[in-house]
Short mmCIF file of C-alpha atoms and ligand atoms in Angstrom, two decimals:
data_model
loop_
_atom_site.label_atom_id
_atom_site.label_comp_id
_atom_site.label_asym_id
_atom_site.label_seq_id
_atom_site.Cartn_x
_atom_site.Cartn_y
_atom_site.Cartn_z
CA MET A 1 -12.40 5.00 -16.08
CA ALA A 2 -14.63 3.46 -13.98
CA LYS A 3 -14.02 3.61 -9.71
CA ILE A 4 -12.57 0.79 -8.14
CA GLN A 5 -16.19 -0.88 -6.44
CA MET A 6 -15.13 -1.30 -2.53
CA LYS A 7 -17.15 -4.50 -0.30
CA THR A 8 -16.45 -4.30 3.58
CA PRO A 9 -16.92 -0.51 4.71
CA ILE A 10 -13.84 0.90 6.24
CA VAL A 11 -14.59 2.87 9.54
CA GLU A 12 -14.10 6.71 8.92
CA MET A 13 -13.40 8.75 11.93
CA ASP A 14 -12.78 12.29 11.13
CA GLY A 15 -11.03 15.24 13.53
CA ASP A 16 -10.07 18.47 14.64
CA GLU A 17 -8.63 21.38 13.03
CA MET A 18 -5.40 21.42 10.41
CA THR A 19 -5.93 17.48 9.91
CA ARG A 20 -10.12 17.85 9.29
CA ILE A 21 -9.45 20.16 6.26
CA LEU A 22 -6.79 17.90 4.83
CA TRP A 23 -8.74 15.22 5.31
CA GLY A 24 -11.88 16.81 3.43
CA TRP A 25 -9.26 17.43 0.53
CA ILE A 26 -7.06 13.85 0.47
CA LYS A 27 -10.73 12.60 0.09
CA ASP A 28 -12.10 14.91 -2.84
CA ILE A 29 -8.99 15.05 -4.55
CA LEU A 30 -7.16 11.97 -4.56
CA ILE A 31 -9.79 9.07 -3.78
CA LEU A 32 -13.08 9.44 -4.59
CA PRO A 33 -12.44 10.11 -7.63
CA TYR A 34 -10.91 6.64 -8.05
CA VAL A 35 -12.65 4.87 -5.25
CA ASP A 36 -16.23 4.14 -4.78
CA LEU A 37 -15.93 4.46 -1.22
CA ARG A 38 -17.44 3.07 1.16
CA THR A 39 -16.81 3.99 4.72
CA GLU A 40 -19.19 4.11 7.85
CA TYR A 41 -18.53 7.67 8.85
CA TYR A 42 -18.03 8.40 12.94
CA ASP A 43 -17.58 12.44 13.34
CA LEU A 44 -14.35 12.68 16.27
CA SER A 45 -14.38 15.39 16.43
CA LEU A 46 -14.52 17.82 19.47
CA VAL A 47 -17.86 19.44 19.19
CA LYS A 48 -19.89 16.05 18.14
CA ARG A 49 -17.59 14.08 21.72
CA ASP A 50 -19.24 16.67 23.40
CA GLU A 51 -22.28 16.64 22.37
CA THR A 52 -22.46 13.03 22.47
CA GLU A 53 -20.51 12.51 25.78
CA ASP A 54 -18.06 10.60 24.15
CA GLN A 55 -20.37 7.77 22.81
CA ILE A 56 -19.71 8.74 19.51
CA THR A 57 -15.78 7.43 20.52
CA ILE A 58 -16.86 4.24 21.80
CA ASP A 59 -19.15 4.00 19.32
CA ALA A 60 -16.80 4.31 16.23
CA ALA A 61 -13.88 1.92 17.84
CA GLU A 62 -16.68 -0.97 18.67
CA ALA A 63 -17.27 -0.41 14.18
CA THR A 64 -14.17 -0.55 14.28
CA LYS A 65 -14.13 -4.44 16.45
CA ARG A 66 -17.02 -5.05 14.33
CA LEU A 67 -15.13 -3.86 10.91
CA GLY A 68 -11.73 -5.14 10.85
CA VAL A 69 -9.55 -1.93 9.56
CA ALA A 70 -10.37 2.36 10.55
CA VAL A 71 -8.65 5.37 9.41
CA LYS A 72 -8.71 8.51 12.24
CA CYS A 73 -7.94 11.85 11.67
CA ALA A 74 -5.91 13.53 13.97
CA THR A 75 -7.75 14.82 16.72
CA ILE A 76 -7.31 17.31 20.35
CA THR A 77 -7.37 15.82 23.69
CA PRO A 78 -8.81 18.38 25.12
CA ASN A 79 -7.30 20.08 28.52
CA ALA A 80 -8.31 22.99 30.39
CA GLN A 81 -7.84 25.81 27.54
CA ARG A 82 -9.52 23.53 25.48
CA VAL A 83 -12.49 23.17 27.71
CA GLU A 84 -12.67 26.75 27.99
CA GLU A 85 -12.16 27.14 24.02
CA TYR A 86 -14.71 24.80 23.08
CA HIS A 87 -17.08 25.20 25.98
CA LEU A 88 -17.32 21.30 26.45
CA LYS A 89 -19.11 19.75 29.33
CA LYS A 90 -16.07 17.92 30.35
CA MET A 91 -12.35 17.57 29.47
CA TRP A 92 -12.93 14.53 28.05
CA LYS A 93 -10.30 11.75 28.24
CA SER A 94 -7.84 11.56 24.91
CA PRO A 95 -10.16 9.07 21.93
CA ASN A 96 -6.34 7.70 20.91
CA GLY A 97 -6.98 5.99 24.62
CA THR A 98 -10.64 5.59 24.19
CA VAL A 99 -10.17 3.28 20.75
CA ARG A 100 -6.99 2.07 22.53
CA ARG A 101 -8.60 0.05 24.68
CA ILE A 102 -11.60 -0.98 24.12
CA LEU A 103 -9.64 -2.81 21.38
CA ASP A 104 -6.26 -3.36 23.81
CA GLY A 105 -4.14 -2.54 20.82
CA THR A 106 -0.86 -1.45 20.37
CA VAL A 107 0.70 0.92 18.15
CA PHE A 108 3.29 0.89 15.68
CA ARG A 109 5.02 4.02 14.23
CA LYS A 110 7.17 4.31 10.87
CA PRO A 111 8.71 6.27 9.44
CA ILE A 112 8.51 6.77 5.73
CA LEU A 113 11.04 7.05 3.73
CA VAL A 114 11.67 9.56 0.22
CA LYS A 115 15.16 9.87 -1.32
CA GLY A 116 16.83 13.49 -0.63
CA ILE A 117 15.93 13.36 3.04
CA THR A 118 18.32 11.22 4.27
CA PRO A 119 18.56 9.50 8.07
CA TYR A 120 20.37 10.96 10.44
CA VAL A 121 21.95 8.07 10.51
CA PRO A 122 22.53 7.25 6.78
CA GLY A 123 23.51 3.41 7.37
CA TRP A 124 19.31 3.54 8.22
CA THR A 125 17.83 2.84 4.87
CA LYS A 126 14.86 1.27 5.49
CA PRO A 127 11.88 2.18 7.75
CA ILE A 128 12.86 0.94 11.57
CA ALA A 129 8.92 0.26 12.89
CA ILE A 130 8.78 0.94 16.71
CA ALA A 131 6.18 -0.76 19.00
CA ARG A 132 5.96 0.32 22.46
CA HIS A 133 4.11 -1.84 25.01
CA ALA A 134 1.54 0.70 26.42
CA TYR A 135 0.56 -0.94 29.86
CA GLY A 136 2.19 -1.19 33.46
CA ASP A 137 5.95 -1.18 34.47
CA ILE A 138 7.00 2.83 35.43
CA TYR A 139 4.19 3.92 33.85
CA ASN A 140 1.55 2.73 36.80
CA SER A 141 4.17 2.24 39.39
CA VAL A 142 3.81 3.18 43.57
CA GLU A 143 6.97 5.03 44.85
CA THR A 144 8.24 6.70 47.95
CA LYS A 145 11.14 7.97 49.75
CA VAL A 146 12.41 5.76 52.36
CA SER A 147 14.39 7.48 55.99
CA LYS A 148 17.72 6.18 57.17
CA GLY A 149 16.96 3.29 59.59
CA ASP A 150 13.94 2.47 57.54
CA SER A 151 13.37 -1.14 55.90
CA ALA A 152 10.75 -1.59 52.14
CA TYR A 153 9.89 -5.49 51.10
CA LEU A 154 8.54 -6.39 48.64
CA VAL A 155 5.46 -8.51 50.12
CA ILE A 156 2.56 -10.29 48.74
CA GLN A 157 -0.78 -11.29 49.98
CA ASP A 158 -3.23 -13.64 48.65
CA SER A 159 -7.42 -13.17 48.17
CA ASP A 160 -8.18 -13.50 51.27
CA GLY A 161 -5.04 -11.00 53.27
CA ASN A 162 -2.53 -13.74 54.24
CA GLU A 163 1.04 -13.78 53.58
CA VAL A 164 2.07 -15.20 50.51
CA SER A 165 6.41 -13.95 50.67
CA ARG A 166 8.00 -11.33 51.95
CA GLN A 167 11.52 -10.10 50.34
CA LEU A 168 13.73 -7.88 51.57
CA ILE A 169 14.51 -4.83 49.61
CA HIS A 170 16.92 -3.15 51.19
CA SER A 171 17.68 -1.71 54.70
CA PHE A 172 18.50 1.87 54.75
CA GLY A 173 20.76 2.00 57.65
CA THR A 174 23.09 4.52 55.79
CA GLY A 175 20.75 6.95 54.34
CA ASP A 176 18.29 8.16 52.95
CA GLY A 177 16.75 6.65 49.80
CA ILE A 178 14.05 6.17 47.39
CA VAL A 179 11.99 2.80 46.24
CA GLN A 180 9.88 1.87 42.94
CA GLY A 181 7.23 -0.85 43.11
CA ILE A 182 5.61 -1.95 39.57
CA HIS A 183 3.82 -4.35 37.80
CA ASN A 184 2.38 -5.87 34.55
CA LEU A 185 0.13 -8.85 33.48
CA ASP A 186 0.57 -11.91 31.79
CA ASP A 187 -2.44 -11.03 29.71
CA SER A 188 -1.33 -8.14 28.84
CA ILE A 189 1.68 -8.94 27.62
CA ARG A 190 -0.26 -11.55 25.80
CA ALA A 191 -1.59 -9.42 24.05
CA PHE A 192 1.26 -7.03 23.17
CA ALA A 193 2.96 -9.99 21.66
CA ARG A 194 0.24 -11.13 19.12
CA SER A 195 0.27 -7.68 18.04
CA CYS A 196 3.44 -7.63 17.09
CA PHE A 197 3.83 -10.84 15.29
CA ASN A 198 0.39 -9.31 13.43
CA TYR A 199 2.05 -6.73 12.37
CA GLY A 200 5.34 -8.40 11.97
CA LEU A 201 3.07 -11.07 9.41
CA SER A 202 1.16 -7.94 8.34
CA GLU A 203 4.20 -5.60 7.21
CA LYS A 204 6.24 -7.96 5.82
CA LEU A 205 8.94 -7.39 8.97
CA PRO A 206 11.34 -9.28 11.22
CA VAL A 207 10.11 -8.98 15.04
CA TRP A 208 13.55 -8.33 17.46
CA PHE A 209 12.77 -7.69 21.05
CA GLY A 210 15.12 -6.98 23.73
CA ALA A 211 14.81 -6.81 27.39
CA LYS A 212 17.35 -7.46 30.81
CA ASP A 213 16.66 -11.14 31.66
CA THR A 214 19.93 -11.37 32.55
CA ILE A 215 19.64 -8.82 35.46
CA SER A 216 15.48 -9.33 36.18
CA LYS A 217 15.31 -12.90 35.94
CA THR A 218 11.52 -13.04 36.95
CA TYR A 219 10.32 -9.92 35.33
CA ASP A 220 12.54 -8.91 32.44
CA HIS A 221 12.81 -12.95 31.89
CA ARG A 222 8.73 -12.96 32.06
CA PHE A 223 8.33 -10.94 28.82
CA LYS A 224 10.75 -12.97 26.83
CA ASP A 225 9.20 -16.05 28.06
CA ILE A 226 5.78 -15.42 27.18
CA PHE A 227 7.10 -13.88 23.71
CA ASN A 228 8.32 -16.93 22.86
CA GLU A 229 6.06 -19.35 23.88
CA ILE A 230 3.00 -17.56 21.71
CA PHE A 231 5.96 -17.35 18.87
CA GLU A 232 6.33 -20.89 18.88
CA ALA A 233 3.15 -21.45 19.01
CA GLU A 234 0.67 -19.35 16.93
CA TYR A 235 3.29 -18.02 14.49
CA LYS A 236 6.45 -19.77 13.97
CA GLU A 237 4.53 -21.55 11.36
CA ALA A 238 3.66 -17.83 9.27
CA PHE A 239 7.09 -16.30 9.89
CA ASP A 240 8.98 -19.45 8.06
CA GLU A 241 6.36 -18.94 5.54
CA ALA A 242 6.49 -16.01 4.12
CA GLY A 243 10.32 -15.97 4.91
CA LEU A 244 10.42 -13.79 8.62
CA TYR A 245 12.16 -14.29 11.96
CA PHE A 246 11.78 -13.27 15.67
CA MET A 247 14.61 -12.30 17.10
CA TYR A 248 14.74 -12.16 21.31
CA THR A 249 18.63 -10.88 22.48
CA LEU A 250 18.72 -8.27 25.41
CA ILE A 251 17.85 -5.14 25.68
CA ASP A 252 21.64 -3.08 25.46
CA ASP A 253 22.15 -6.01 22.25
CA ILE A 254 19.17 -4.73 20.30
CA VAL A 255 20.72 -0.86 20.62
CA ALA A 256 24.01 -2.43 18.80
CA ARG A 257 22.19 -3.95 16.26
CA VAL A 258 19.67 -1.42 15.45
CA MET A 259 22.78 1.50 15.24
CA ARG A 260 24.82 -1.08 12.54
CA SER A 261 21.68 -2.29 10.93
CA GLU A 262 20.22 -0.96 7.35
CA GLY A 263 16.45 -0.39 9.48
CA GLY A 264 13.50 -2.90 7.87
CA MET A 265 12.53 -4.51 11.61
CA LEU A 266 9.77 -3.89 13.74
CA TRP A 267 11.59 -2.80 17.03
CA VAL A 268 9.03 -4.05 20.38
CA CYS A 269 9.95 -2.45 22.46
CA ARG A 270 9.22 -2.55 26.72
CA ASN A 271 7.25 0.47 27.55
CA TYR A 272 9.80 2.95 28.98
CA ASP A 273 12.52 1.62 26.25
CA GLY A 274 10.11 2.55 23.66
CA ASP A 275 9.20 5.61 24.84
CA VAL A 276 12.68 6.88 24.59
CA MET A 277 13.26 5.24 21.78
CA SER A 278 10.18 6.23 19.42
CA ASP A 279 11.56 9.58 19.59
CA MET A 280 14.80 8.87 18.75
CA VAL A 281 14.17 7.13 15.91
CA ALA A 282 11.47 9.33 14.48
CA THR A 283 14.13 12.20 15.27
CA ALA A 284 16.41 10.10 13.57
CA TYR A 285 14.36 9.75 10.17
CA GLY A 286 13.67 13.90 10.47
CA SER A 287 9.65 14.92 10.68
CA LEU A 288 6.63 13.99 12.12
CA GLY A 289 4.71 14.34 9.22
CA MET A 290 6.46 11.62 7.99
CA MET A 291 5.57 9.65 10.25
CA SER A 292 2.76 6.77 9.79
CA SER A 293 0.79 4.99 12.91
CA VAL A 294 -1.05 2.16 13.17
CA LEU A 295 -2.84 0.84 15.92
CA VAL A 296 -3.43 -3.24 16.18
CA SER A 297 -5.45 -5.25 18.06
CA PRO A 298 -4.41 -9.10 18.89
CA ASP A 299 -6.83 -9.94 17.07
CA GLY A 300 -5.83 -8.39 13.99
CA LYS A 301 -7.89 -5.02 13.80
CA TYR A 302 -6.14 -1.64 12.36
CA GLU A 303 -6.98 1.64 12.66
CA TYR A 304 -4.36 3.74 10.94
CA GLU A 305 -3.77 7.56 11.43
CA ALA A 306 -0.67 9.99 11.37
CA ALA A 307 1.19 10.44 14.44
CA HIS A 308 1.12 14.13 14.01
CA GLY A 309 -1.33 16.24 16.24
CA THR A 310 -3.42 18.27 14.58
CA VAL A 311 -1.20 21.17 13.54
CA THR A 312 -3.22 23.79 15.82
CA ARG A 313 -0.71 26.80 14.81
CA HIS A 314 -1.19 26.08 10.77
CA TYR A 315 -5.62 26.16 11.49
CA TYR A 316 -5.66 29.18 13.41
CA LYS A 317 -3.82 30.81 10.22
CA TYR A 318 -6.40 29.09 7.79
CA LEU A 319 -9.47 30.65 9.64
CA LYS A 320 -8.12 33.84 9.28
CA GLY A 321 -7.95 32.98 5.51
CA GLU A 322 -3.60 32.99 5.20
CA GLU A 323 -2.09 30.75 3.46
CA THR A 324 -1.10 27.01 4.47
CA SER A 325 2.04 24.52 4.32
CA THR A 326 0.52 21.71 6.19
CA ASN A 327 1.89 17.63 5.53
CA SER A 328 -0.55 15.97 4.57
CA VAL A 329 1.84 12.80 3.73
CA ALA A 330 0.97 10.24 7.07
CA THR A 331 -2.76 11.33 6.42
CA ILE A 332 -2.61 9.95 3.12
CA TRP A 333 -0.44 7.02 5.05
CA ALA A 334 -3.33 6.19 7.36
CA TRP A 335 -5.96 6.07 4.07
CA THR A 336 -3.34 3.93 1.78
CA GLY A 337 -2.94 1.40 4.98
CA ALA A 338 -6.24 1.21 5.50
CA LEU A 339 -7.85 0.94 1.76
CA ALA A 340 -4.35 -1.39 0.85
CA LYS A 341 -5.80 -3.80 4.55
CA ARG A 342 -9.38 -3.81 3.20
CA GLY A 343 -7.91 -4.65 -0.57
CA GLU A 344 -6.21 -6.97 0.94
CA LEU A 345 -8.66 -9.06 3.28
CA ASP A 346 -11.49 -8.17 0.64
CA ASP A 347 -9.75 -9.88 -1.94
CA ILE A 348 -9.79 -6.63 -3.81
CA PRO A 349 -6.51 -6.21 -6.07
CA GLU A 350 -7.43 -3.15 -7.88
CA LEU A 351 -7.40 -1.34 -4.19
CA VAL A 352 -4.05 -3.01 -2.77
CA SER A 353 -2.62 -1.54 -5.72
CA PHE A 354 -4.38 2.05 -5.88
CA ALA A 355 -3.29 2.45 -2.20
CA LYS A 356 0.60 1.34 -3.77
CA LYS A 357 0.51 3.67 -6.75
CA LEU A 358 -1.33 6.82 -4.36
CA GLU A 359 1.71 6.80 -2.21
CA LYS A 360 3.92 6.03 -5.27
CA ALA A 361 2.84 9.44 -6.59
CA THR A 362 3.08 10.79 -3.35
CA LEU A 363 6.81 9.61 -2.45
CA ASP A 364 7.52 10.70 -6.66
CA THR A 365 6.30 14.70 -5.56
CA ILE A 366 8.06 14.72 -3.19
CA GLU A 367 11.74 13.36 -4.69
CA SER A 368 11.39 15.81 -7.49
CA GLY A 369 11.29 18.67 -5.19
CA TYR A 370 7.63 19.86 -4.84
CA MET A 371 7.28 19.66 -0.74
CA THR A 372 5.62 21.45 1.92
CA GLY A 373 7.13 23.68 4.44
CA ASP A 374 8.41 21.45 6.84
CA LEU A 375 10.38 19.23 4.24
CA ILE A 376 12.24 21.82 2.55
CA PRO A 377 15.39 22.59 5.10
CA MET A 378 15.33 19.30 5.19
CA PHE A 379 15.53 18.67 1.84
CA ARG A 380 19.21 17.55 -0.48
CA SER A 381 18.73 16.25 -3.93
CA GLU A 382 21.89 16.48 -6.43
CA GLY A 383 19.55 18.83 -9.55
CA ILE A 384 16.86 19.85 -7.71
CA THR A 385 15.97 23.21 -5.92
CA PRO A 386 13.48 22.11 -3.40
CA VAL A 387 9.66 24.12 -4.48
CA LYS A 388 7.29 24.99 -1.08
CA MET A 389 3.24 24.00 -1.62
CA ASN A 390 0.77 25.17 0.40
CA SER A 391 -1.60 22.71 1.21
CA ILE A 392 -3.85 22.29 -1.90
CA GLN A 393 -1.17 22.37 -4.37
CA PHE A 394 1.02 19.71 -2.99
CA LEU A 395 -2.18 17.60 -3.15
CA GLN A 396 -2.57 18.73 -6.27
CA ALA A 397 0.30 17.94 -7.29
CA ILE A 398 0.53 14.87 -6.46
CA ALA A 399 -3.25 14.27 -7.96
CA SER A 400 -1.58 14.88 -11.34
CA ARG A 401 1.10 12.38 -10.98
CA LEU A 402 -1.38 9.90 -10.12
CA GLU A 403 -3.71 10.91 -13.09
CA LYS A 404 -0.43 9.34 -15.43
P1 LIG B 1 0.79 18.93 16.13
O1 LIG B 1 -0.32 18.76 15.95
O2 LIG B 1 1.46 17.30 15.88
O3 LIG B 1 1.57 20.03 15.73
C1 LIG B 1 3.09 20.29 16.94
C2 LIG B 1 3.93 21.37 15.47
O4 LIG B 1 4.96 20.42 14.45
C3 LIG B 1 3.01 21.65 14.55
O5 LIG B 1 2.68 23.63 15.15
C4 LIG B 1 3.61 22.06 13.39
O6 LIG B 1 5.22 22.71 13.81
C5 LIG B 1 4.86 20.45 13.50
N1 LIG B 1 3.72 19.53 12.76
C6 LIG B 1 3.12 19.01 13.08
N2 LIG B 1 2.41 17.88 11.69
C7 LIG B 1 2.55 18.65 11.15
C8 LIG B 1 2.42 18.90 9.64
N3 LIG B 1 1.68 17.42 9.19
N4 LIG B 1 2.93 19.40 8.53
C9 LIG B 1 3.22 20.22 9.36
N5 LIG B 1 3.91 20.94 10.40
C10 LIG B 1 3.79 19.95 11.00
O7 LIG B 1 0.88 18.94 18.28
P2 LIG B 1 0.56 20.18 19.03
O8 LIG B 1 0.11 21.10 18.63
O9 LIG B 1 1.12 19.64 20.48
O10 LIG B 1 -1.01 19.44 19.38
C11 LIG B 1 -1.95 20.15 18.33
C12 LIG B 1 -3.29 19.12 18.88
O11 LIG B 1 -3.53 17.60 18.55
C13 LIG B 1 -3.24 18.75 20.15
O12 LIG B 1 -5.32 19.09 20.86
C14 LIG B 1 -2.97 17.73 20.80
O13 LIG B 1 -4.36 16.96 21.83
C15 LIG B 1 -3.95 17.29 19.29
N6 LIG B 1 -2.94 15.63 19.34
C16 LIG B 1 -3.77 14.38 18.83
C17 LIG B 1 -2.84 13.54 18.15
C18 LIG B 1 -3.75 12.33 17.69
O14 LIG B 1 -5.31 12.90 17.39
N7 LIG B 1 -2.91 11.55 17.02
C19 LIG B 1 -1.80 13.51 18.39
C20 LIG B 1 -0.81 15.04 19.18
C21 LIG B 1 -1.66 15.98 19.32
P3 LIG B 1 4.99 24.50 12.97
O15 LIG B 1 4.71 24.91 13.97
O16 LIG B 1 7.00 25.37 13.54
O17 LIG B 1 4.96 24.45 11.54
MG1 LIG B 2 8.44 9.94 24.85
#
């Protein structure tokens, strides 16, 4: 059979530890036999980042801006222990953070559902995708304790230092207390809104967004207004055409609606809401090994990755020659996401359909009882006793289904 031809290369960002090992195996066993793979390769391993003073990460992000679609392996974000372990010149920043900054993107996470692994909320039969705004609010706040008798004000100055407005926050007449100042930027909220609407269109999901504009009549209301403005001006038509919708309502109403729903929407979250709710949603669906993740920029560039890390504990076992049973599903999804998006943009239907077949072969493998160790305790399916496979056996089992 002739291999599927590609037009534009995918930006390939290799990574670290166990996921780097899986990376090579996935390509060799599941992709290269079928696709004449074209990638622009960037080695984002910690060793290479150190060697290039992290320039390689910047180059990879710039390449993503140029080519539009990237696939990224999990990478080590160094801490003090890693600086010692790898004899690093510096404690380099998180590569995910660097790529996110350069692309000005938003991270979207979506669980990968399989029959046999029931979410803790049994009504959630479709995945709930979550978008978290990654700028501002309490994550860039100033705060202080205030003593009894003191007063706190919200003061705005113009660029010359003249006072524009002054509002009393509170006079602490009766006792000590605390005060906090938070901010956000219209541009950041706009970029976030565009990323969310692009993702909704790309994944064919309705978009739900909630904030507390009834209480926070300026701050939260600004989020609501910006989302509505951008939707009406730039996305309404495309959403109508795709049979999708955008819904804004209060955050507490959204929480109630999500619980009652069958899933199948993009839940757009403010920074703090996303921090909290993404952990709840991920846990409800089962495992980090079954969570896909994509960074989408406001101008429609895509970087696909797994939501988990480099699975260090398994890597040390691998180095000792011991058997590992590491779940490769999220990393496979990073590849299928990138291949399908490339196929869609370059009008190569065979590539899109290959990606879908690879996903189906992966799900079928698990549903028929063959899986990695992390899924075994969660798997319940009538008449099927799950079989634990090692990392390579699992990929080979998928390959033999794909072959069929
Ligand atoms: P981790 O790599 O996600 O692993 C934590 C634990 O979760 C593992 O030890 C394993 O549990 C389980 N696990 C995660 N993914 C799994 C998979 N695919 N299959 C089976 N089990 C899986 O997180 P970490 O240990 O906190 O971080 C390790 C390194 O990854 C760190 O250097 C961190 O900087 C980096 N990291 C990178 C990214 C990224 O690039 N996107 C994200 C997060 C962390 P058991 O040990 O119980 O089997
Ligand atoms: Mg959190």
